[in-house]
Amino acid sequence: MQNQTKASLLTMLVISFWATAATAFKIGLRSVTPYTLLFYSTLFATIVLGFILLIRGKMAAIKDFDRATLAKTALLGFLNPFLYYVVLFKAYAVLPGQIAMSLNYGWPLVLTLLSVPILKQRLRKTQLLAVTVSFAGAVIIATRGELTGFGNLSKTGIMLAAGSTLIWASYWLFNAKDGLDPVAKLFTGFCFGLLFTTIFGLLFQAIHLPPPAAWFPLIYISLFEMSITFTLWLSALQLTHSAAHIGNFIYITPFFSLLILHLMIGEQIHPATFVGLLLIVSSILFQTWKRE
């Protein structure tokens, strides 16, 4: 089997896992609080990432991390998994899955905006157009096409879902290429993230053992949202002759996610959600195409 074929198959596998994440979040949140979902998902994901490092014989790479690198991974761990999932899970707890997922998907455009003040990059006209279209899509989703208000949707939830895009974009902005092993860096970040999550729980929450119904979604999220899928995606990027080629496939993920939300938990997909998401994804693809 050729490397490009392997890369495409891995990409399809990644899409199938990430497309189920929103449904797994909603199912998990039926039985536990957002904090409990975060704590145990992060715990299991950290264990799995450590196991992957051991299998690959790369655990020793962490020994080469100096203080500056550890400080950076601590910051990354604070952003993801801790802060990002604190905010995202709370958004999923109070919003329909389709709304939280679709709004969260606008993070690449937020990354474009953050690159202006932080990286001193110039905002091109095409980028400004893409951001404007994406914002219009987000408004359509949040108002369900009414454009006059949020109706019965939680305003707090909408702000949290929008805020998650800022956190995720910041994470990738600070997670620039630095020559470090990406899995070792992710594992170290998750160790710090687990520490932050535990401290947060001891101070402001309560750490409870989940009920039996919650264990499957907890473990599923830790495996296929936070850990294994990331390593599969890295493998696909290493095998492909064009990262852009397989990267574009990822943008079908949210549409599959809508389908799974409907089939698995019975969410009725509002037409405005599809239209708004189509605008967001189209604006991202347009920006990517113009960059190339």
mmCIF file of C-alpha atoms in Angstrom:
data_model
loop_
_atom_site.group_PDB
_atom_site.id
_atom_site.type_symbol
_atom_site.label_atom_id
_atom_site.label_comp_id
_atom_site.label_asym_id
_atom_site.label_seq_id
_atom_site.Cartn_x
_atom_site.Cartn_y
_atom_site.Cartn_z
ATOM 1 C CA MET A 1 0.000 0.000 0.000
ATOM 2 C CA GLN A 2 1.399 3.392 -1.008
ATOM 3 C CA ASN A 3 2.090 6.010 1.646
ATOM 4 C CA GLN A 4 -0.491 8.414 0.217
ATOM 5 C CA THR A 5 -3.154 5.701 0.356
ATOM 6 C CA LYS A 6 -2.216 4.977 3.971
ATOM 7 C CA ALA A 7 -2.399 8.699 4.755
ATOM 8 C CA SER A 8 -5.862 8.958 3.206
ATOM 9 C CA LEU A 9 -7.126 5.922 5.138
ATOM 10 C CA LEU A 10 -5.742 7.308 8.398
ATOM 11 C CA THR A 11 -7.397 10.646 7.643
ATOM 12 C CA MET A 12 -10.752 8.939 7.136
ATOM 13 C CA LEU A 13 -10.267 7.141 10.450
ATOM 14 C CA VAL A 14 -9.444 10.432 12.180
ATOM 15 C CA ILE A 15 -12.553 12.048 10.681
ATOM 16 C CA SER A 16 -14.736 9.183 11.890
ATOM 17 C CA PHE A 17 -13.416 9.579 15.442
ATOM 18 C CA TRP A 18 -13.564 13.375 15.619
ATOM 19 C CA ALA A 19 -17.042 13.384 14.088
ATOM 20 C CA THR A 20 -18.325 11.363 17.045
ATOM 21 C CA ALA A 21 -16.839 13.695 19.682
ATOM 22 C CA ALA A 22 -19.851 16.019 20.012
ATOM 23 C CA THR A 23 -22.185 13.063 20.509
ATOM 24 C CA ALA A 24 -19.833 11.512 23.075
ATOM 25 C CA PHE A 25 -19.753 14.823 24.971
ATOM 26 C CA LYS A 26 -23.543 15.017 25.105
ATOM 27 C CA ILE A 27 -23.916 11.379 26.193
ATOM 28 C CA GLY A 28 -21.268 11.772 28.885
ATOM 29 C CA LEU A 29 -22.857 14.951 30.206
ATOM 30 C CA ARG A 30 -26.122 13.103 30.787
ATOM 31 C CA SER A 31 -24.474 11.291 33.710
ATOM 32 C CA VAL A 32 -21.723 13.577 35.031
ATOM 33 C CA THR A 33 -20.871 17.248 35.445
ATOM 34 C CA PRO A 34 -18.580 19.033 32.975
ATOM 35 C CA TYR A 35 -15.798 18.958 35.587
ATOM 36 C CA THR A 36 -16.070 15.204 36.175
ATOM 37 C CA LEU A 37 -16.043 14.641 32.424
ATOM 38 C CA LEU A 38 -12.905 16.780 32.171
ATOM 39 C CA PHE A 39 -11.074 15.169 35.097
ATOM 40 C CA TYR A 40 -11.467 11.539 34.101
ATOM 41 C CA SER A 41 -11.077 12.126 30.359
ATOM 42 C CA THR A 42 -7.841 14.012 31.009
ATOM 43 C CA LEU A 43 -6.632 11.342 33.436
ATOM 44 C CA PHE A 44 -7.156 8.484 30.986
ATOM 45 C CA ALA A 45 -5.813 10.482 28.026
ATOM 46 C CA THR A 46 -2.625 11.264 29.959
ATOM 47 C CA ILE A 47 -2.138 7.575 30.742
ATOM 48 C CA VAL A 48 -2.713 6.600 27.103
ATOM 49 C CA LEU A 49 -0.296 9.246 25.780
ATOM 50 C CA GLY A 50 2.346 8.048 28.247
ATOM 51 C CA PHE A 51 1.789 4.467 27.088
ATOM 52 C CA ILE A 52 2.164 5.535 23.443
ATOM 53 C CA LEU A 53 5.460 7.253 24.273
ATOM 54 C CA LEU A 54 6.725 4.115 26.022
ATOM 55 C CA ILE A 55 5.801 1.890 23.068
ATOM 56 C CA ARG A 56 7.583 4.240 20.682
ATOM 57 C CA GLY A 57 10.625 4.411 22.952
ATOM 58 C CA LYS A 58 10.442 8.199 23.132
ATOM 59 C CA MET A 59 9.816 8.741 26.827
ATOM 60 C CA ALA A 60 13.478 9.754 27.144
ATOM 61 C CA ALA A 61 12.757 12.802 24.961
ATOM 62 C CA ILE A 62 11.149 14.465 27.972
ATOM 63 C CA LYS A 63 14.470 14.350 29.833
ATOM 64 C CA ASP A 64 15.855 16.816 27.285
ATOM 65 C CA PHE A 65 13.198 19.424 28.110
ATOM 66 C CA ASP A 66 14.829 22.433 29.756
ATOM 67 C CA ARG A 67 13.060 24.819 32.133
ATOM 68 C CA ALA A 68 11.894 27.079 29.318
ATOM 69 C CA THR A 69 10.397 24.105 27.481
ATOM 70 C CA LEU A 70 8.678 22.844 30.618
ATOM 71 C CA ALA A 71 7.279 26.331 31.242
ATOM 72 C CA LYS A 72 5.951 26.368 27.684
ATOM 73 C CA THR A 73 4.347 22.935 28.025
ATOM 74 C CA ALA A 74 2.818 24.056 31.333
ATOM 75 C CA LEU A 75 1.210 26.983 29.504
ATOM 76 C CA LEU A 76 0.021 24.658 26.752
ATOM 77 C CA GLY A 77 -1.356 22.248 29.343
ATOM 78 C CA PHE A 78 -3.222 25.080 31.025
ATOM 79 C CA LEU A 79 -4.835 25.979 27.697
ATOM 80 C CA ASN A 80 -5.397 22.376 26.594
ATOM 81 C CA PRO A 81 -6.740 20.221 28.138
ATOM 82 C CA PHE A 82 -7.617 22.293 31.229
ATOM 83 C CA LEU A 83 -9.096 25.644 30.201
ATOM 84 C CA TYR A 84 -10.320 24.603 26.758
ATOM 85 C CA TYR A 85 -12.356 21.646 27.961
ATOM 86 C CA VAL A 86 -13.592 23.422 31.105
ATOM 87 C CA VAL A 87 -15.178 25.974 28.793
ATOM 88 C CA LEU A 88 -16.191 23.600 25.986
ATOM 89 C CA PHE A 89 -17.837 20.975 28.198
ATOM 90 C CA LYS A 90 -19.826 23.655 30.011
ATOM 91 C CA ALA A 91 -20.993 24.973 26.630
ATOM 92 C CA TYR A 92 -22.095 21.469 25.609
ATOM 93 C CA ALA A 93 -23.899 21.072 28.937
ATOM 94 C CA VAL A 94 -26.197 24.044 28.300
ATOM 95 C CA LEU A 95 -26.462 24.087 24.491
ATOM 96 C CA PRO A 96 -27.630 21.621 21.835
ATOM 97 C CA GLY A 97 -24.629 19.688 20.542
ATOM 98 C CA GLN A 98 -25.061 21.096 17.033
ATOM 99 C CA ILE A 99 -24.759 24.694 18.293
ATOM 100 C CA ALA A 100 -21.721 24.137 20.521
ATOM 101 C CA MET A 101 -19.926 22.073 17.877
ATOM 102 C CA SER A 102 -20.613 24.456 14.993
ATOM 103 C CA LEU A 103 -19.587 27.602 16.878
ATOM 104 C CA ASN A 104 -16.426 25.891 18.113
ATOM 105 C CA TYR A 105 -15.456 25.096 14.540
ATOM 106 C CA GLY A 106 -14.696 28.757 13.786
ATOM 107 C CA TRP A 107 -11.361 28.636 15.621
ATOM 108 C CA PRO A 108 -9.139 28.778 12.467
ATOM 109 C CA LEU A 109 -10.558 32.216 11.683
ATOM 110 C CA VAL A 110 -9.960 33.335 15.274
ATOM 111 C CA LEU A 111 -6.381 32.133 14.821
ATOM 112 C CA THR A 112 -6.109 34.442 11.819
ATOM 113 C CA LEU A 113 -7.261 37.410 13.905
ATOM 114 C CA LEU A 114 -4.924 36.591 16.809
ATOM 115 C CA SER A 115 -1.971 36.365 14.431
ATOM 116 C CA VAL A 116 -2.273 40.102 13.745
ATOM 117 C CA PRO A 117 -1.462 41.473 17.239
ATOM 118 C CA ILE A 118 0.631 38.524 18.482
ATOM 119 C CA LEU A 119 2.659 37.565 15.395
ATOM 120 C CA LYS A 120 2.462 41.039 13.837
ATOM 121 C CA GLN A 121 1.037 39.549 10.660
ATOM 122 C CA ARG A 122 -0.874 41.683 8.219
ATOM 123 C CA LEU A 123 -4.551 40.900 7.695
ATOM 124 C CA ARG A 124 -5.126 40.558 3.960
ATOM 125 C CA LYS A 125 -8.399 41.502 2.304
ATOM 126 C CA THR A 126 -9.170 37.861 1.541
ATOM 127 C CA GLN A 127 -8.628 36.960 5.200
ATOM 128 C CA LEU A 128 -10.876 39.802 6.323
ATOM 129 C CA LEU A 129 -13.559 38.570 3.923
ATOM 130 C CA ALA A 130 -13.227 35.015 5.266
ATOM 131 C CA VAL A 131 -13.497 36.215 8.873
ATOM 132 C CA THR A 132 -16.572 38.304 8.032
ATOM 133 C CA VAL A 133 -18.317 35.384 6.320
ATOM 134 C CA SER A 134 -17.420 33.096 9.226
ATOM 135 C CA PHE A 135 -18.796 35.607 11.724
ATOM 136 C CA ALA A 136 -22.016 35.799 9.716
ATOM 137 C CA GLY A 137 -22.244 32.006 9.857
ATOM 138 C CA ALA A 138 -21.752 32.052 13.633
ATOM 139 C CA VAL A 139 -24.523 34.645 14.021
ATOM 140 C CA ILE A 140 -26.892 32.541 11.903
ATOM 141 C CA ILE A 141 -26.151 29.480 14.058
ATOM 142 C CA ALA A 142 -26.472 31.309 17.388
ATOM 143 C CA THR A 143 -29.747 33.005 16.439
ATOM 144 C CA ARG A 144 -31.074 30.047 14.429
ATOM 145 C CA GLY A 145 -31.518 32.346 11.476
ATOM 146 C CA GLU A 146 -33.711 34.868 13.279
ATOM 147 C CA LEU A 147 -30.877 37.439 13.612
ATOM 148 C CA THR A 148 -32.844 39.329 16.279
ATOM 149 C CA GLY A 149 -31.876 37.336 19.357
ATOM 150 C CA PHE A 150 -30.824 33.975 20.754
ATOM 151 C CA GLY A 151 -34.344 32.748 21.429
ATOM 152 C CA ASN A 152 -34.356 30.084 24.133
ATOM 153 C CA LEU A 153 -30.666 29.257 23.705
ATOM 154 C CA SER A 154 -28.371 29.916 26.658
ATOM 155 C CA LYS A 155 -26.500 33.184 26.152
ATOM 156 C CA THR A 156 -23.847 31.935 28.573
ATOM 157 C CA GLY A 157 -23.473 28.768 26.519
ATOM 158 C CA ILE A 158 -23.065 30.734 23.301
ATOM 159 C CA MET A 159 -20.393 32.921 24.897
ATOM 160 C CA LEU A 160 -18.612 29.822 26.213
ATOM 161 C CA ALA A 161 -18.699 28.114 22.808
ATOM 162 C CA ALA A 162 -17.357 31.267 21.169
ATOM 163 C CA GLY A 163 -14.767 31.613 23.927
ATOM 164 C CA SER A 164 -13.550 28.067 23.299
ATOM 165 C CA THR A 165 -12.462 29.138 19.806
ATOM 166 C CA LEU A 166 -10.267 31.831 21.352
ATOM 167 C CA ILE A 167 -8.650 29.330 23.731
ATOM 168 C CA TRP A 168 -8.083 26.698 21.033
ATOM 169 C CA ALA A 169 -6.662 29.242 18.599
ATOM 170 C CA SER A 170 -4.338 30.543 21.333
ATOM 171 C CA TYR A 171 -3.190 26.984 22.029
ATOM 172 C CA TRP A 172 -2.146 26.427 18.425
ATOM 173 C CA LEU A 173 -0.596 29.876 18.233
ATOM 174 C CA PHE A 174 1.713 29.089 21.152
ATOM 175 C CA ASN A 175 2.202 25.501 19.985
ATOM 176 C CA ALA A 176 4.489 26.571 17.155
ATOM 177 C CA LYS A 177 7.021 24.253 15.556
ATOM 178 C CA ASP A 178 9.989 24.004 17.905
ATOM 179 C CA GLY A 179 11.695 20.742 16.964
ATOM 180 C CA LEU A 180 10.263 18.885 19.965
ATOM 181 C CA ASP A 181 8.620 15.499 19.627
ATOM 182 C CA PRO A 182 4.915 16.410 19.306
ATOM 183 C CA VAL A 183 3.620 13.436 21.296
ATOM 184 C CA ALA A 184 6.160 14.019 24.088
ATOM 185 C CA LYS A 185 5.125 17.662 24.184
ATOM 186 C CA LEU A 186 1.433 16.754 24.231
ATOM 187 C CA PHE A 187 1.974 14.195 27.011
ATOM 188 C CA THR A 188 3.885 16.701 29.141
ATOM 189 C CA GLY A 189 1.195 19.304 28.518
ATOM 190 C CA PHE A 190 -1.477 16.833 29.588
ATOM 191 C CA CYS A 191 0.461 16.048 32.769
ATOM 192 C CA PHE A 192 0.376 19.747 33.620
ATOM 193 C CA GLY A 193 -3.246 19.948 32.483
ATOM 194 C CA LEU A 194 -4.169 17.082 34.814
ATOM 195 C CA LEU A 195 -2.409 18.912 37.647
ATOM 196 C CA PHE A 196 -4.359 22.114 36.939
ATOM 197 C CA THR A 197 -7.594 20.136 36.658
ATOM 198 C CA THR A 198 -6.971 18.401 39.992
ATOM 199 C CA ILE A 199 -6.149 21.665 41.780
ATOM 200 C CA PHE A 200 -9.266 23.271 40.294
ATOM 201 C CA GLY A 201 -11.355 20.371 41.553
ATOM 202 C CA LEU A 202 -9.895 20.489 45.049
ATOM 203 C CA LEU A 203 -10.521 24.231 45.293
ATOM 204 C CA PHE A 204 -13.822 24.744 43.510
ATOM 205 C CA GLN A 205 -15.408 21.391 42.660
ATOM 206 C CA ALA A 206 -15.642 17.897 44.065
ATOM 207 C CA ILE A 207 -13.971 14.830 42.581
ATOM 208 C CA HIS A 208 -16.546 12.043 42.460
ATOM 209 C CA LEU A 209 -16.393 8.544 41.062
ATOM 210 C CA PRO A 210 -18.577 8.513 37.915
ATOM 211 C CA PRO A 211 -21.672 6.283 37.734
ATOM 212 C CA PRO A 212 -21.439 3.146 35.559
ATOM 213 C CA ALA A 213 -23.269 4.805 32.641
ATOM 214 C CA ALA A 214 -20.551 7.447 32.323
ATOM 215 C CA TRP A 215 -17.509 5.201 31.995
ATOM 216 C CA PHE A 216 -17.890 4.378 28.311
ATOM 217 C CA PRO A 217 -18.179 8.001 27.070
ATOM 218 C CA LEU A 218 -15.404 9.072 29.473
ATOM 219 C CA ILE A 219 -12.984 6.481 28.131
ATOM 220 C CA TYR A 220 -14.139 7.040 24.546
ATOM 221 C CA ILE A 221 -13.456 10.787 24.786
ATOM 222 C CA SER A 222 -10.046 10.205 26.342
ATOM 223 C CA LEU A 223 -9.082 7.810 23.546
ATOM 224 C CA PHE A 224 -10.678 9.226 20.420
ATOM 225 C CA GLU A 225 -10.923 12.954 21.145
ATOM 226 C CA MET A 226 -7.825 13.639 23.225
ATOM 227 C CA SER A 227 -5.077 11.073 22.618
ATOM 228 C CA ILE A 228 -5.003 8.257 20.044
ATOM 229 C CA THR A 229 -6.635 10.259 17.260
ATOM 230 C CA PHE A 230 -3.968 12.948 17.584
ATOM 231 C CA THR A 231 -1.195 10.392 16.991
ATOM 232 C CA LEU A 232 -3.091 8.952 14.009
ATOM 233 C CA TRP A 233 -3.334 12.448 12.538
ATOM 234 C CA LEU A 234 0.414 12.974 13.017
ATOM 235 C CA SER A 235 1.069 9.683 11.224
ATOM 236 C CA ALA A 236 -1.148 10.752 8.320
ATOM 237 C CA LEU A 237 0.752 14.041 8.023
ATOM 238 C CA GLN A 238 4.065 12.176 7.964
ATOM 239 C CA LEU A 239 2.906 9.766 5.245
ATOM 240 C CA THR A 240 1.218 12.209 2.869
ATOM 241 C CA HIS A 241 2.960 14.098 0.084
ATOM 242 C CA SER A 242 0.674 17.074 0.705
ATOM 243 C CA ALA A 243 -0.575 18.131 4.134
ATOM 244 C CA ALA A 244 -3.025 20.503 2.438
ATOM 245 C CA HIS A 245 -4.497 17.603 0.461
ATOM 246 C CA ILE A 246 -5.522 15.567 3.504
ATOM 247 C CA GLY A 247 -6.117 18.696 5.600
ATOM 248 C CA ASN A 248 -9.032 19.695 3.392
ATOM 249 C CA PHE A 249 -10.747 16.369 4.120
ATOM 250 C CA ILE A 250 -10.984 17.351 7.787
ATOM 251 C CA TYR A 251 -13.552 20.021 6.953
ATOM 252 C CA ILE A 252 -16.209 17.416 6.243
ATOM 253 C CA THR A 253 -15.975 16.354 9.907
ATOM 254 C CA PRO A 254 -18.592 18.775 11.326
ATOM 255 C CA PHE A 255 -21.187 17.706 8.757
ATOM 256 C CA PHE A 256 -20.716 14.064 9.730
ATOM 257 C CA SER A 257 -20.910 15.220 13.340
ATOM 258 C CA LEU A 258 -24.349 16.737 12.706
ATOM 259 C CA LEU A 259 -25.525 13.463 11.173
ATOM 260 C CA ILE A 260 -24.257 11.429 14.135
ATOM 261 C CA LEU A 261 -25.859 13.821 16.633
ATOM 262 C CA HIS A 262 -29.167 13.262 14.865
ATOM 263 C CA LEU A 263 -28.857 9.488 14.533
ATOM 264 C CA MET A 264 -27.390 8.711 17.964
ATOM 265 C CA ILE A 265 -29.148 11.105 20.338
ATOM 266 C CA GLY A 266 -32.025 12.341 18.209
ATOM 267 C CA GLU A 267 -31.093 16.015 17.879
ATOM 268 C CA GLN A 268 -33.197 17.678 15.220
ATOM 269 C CA ILE A 269 -30.722 19.604 13.088
ATOM 270 C CA HIS A 270 -31.975 23.136 12.493
ATOM 271 C CA PRO A 271 -31.557 24.343 8.881
ATOM 272 C CA ALA A 272 -29.812 27.482 10.178
ATOM 273 C CA THR A 273 -27.136 25.293 11.787
ATOM 274 C CA PHE A 274 -26.306 23.692 8.452
ATOM 275 C CA VAL A 275 -26.289 27.036 6.606
ATOM 276 C CA GLY A 276 -24.151 28.739 9.237
ATOM 277 C CA LEU A 277 -21.703 25.838 9.414
ATOM 278 C CA LEU A 278 -21.459 25.794 5.626
ATOM 279 C CA LEU A 279 -20.503 29.492 5.696
ATOM 280 C CA ILE A 280 -17.864 28.898 8.389
ATOM 281 C CA VAL A 281 -16.277 25.918 6.627
ATOM 282 C CA SER A 282 -16.429 27.632 3.217
ATOM 283 C CA SER A 283 -14.672 30.697 4.614
ATOM 284 C CA ILE A 284 -11.911 28.512 6.102
ATOM 285 C CA LEU A 285 -11.428 26.657 2.816
ATOM 286 C CA PHE A 286 -11.460 29.953 0.896
ATOM 287 C CA GLN A 287 -8.750 31.350 3.141
ATOM 288 C CA THR A 288 -6.679 28.179 2.741
ATOM 289 C CA TRP A 289 -7.104 28.229 -1.047
ATOM 290 C CA LYS A 290 -6.058 31.885 -1.319
ATOM 291 C CA ARG A 291 -3.015 31.208 0.880
ATOM 292 C CA GLU A 292 -1.907 28.474 -1.483
#
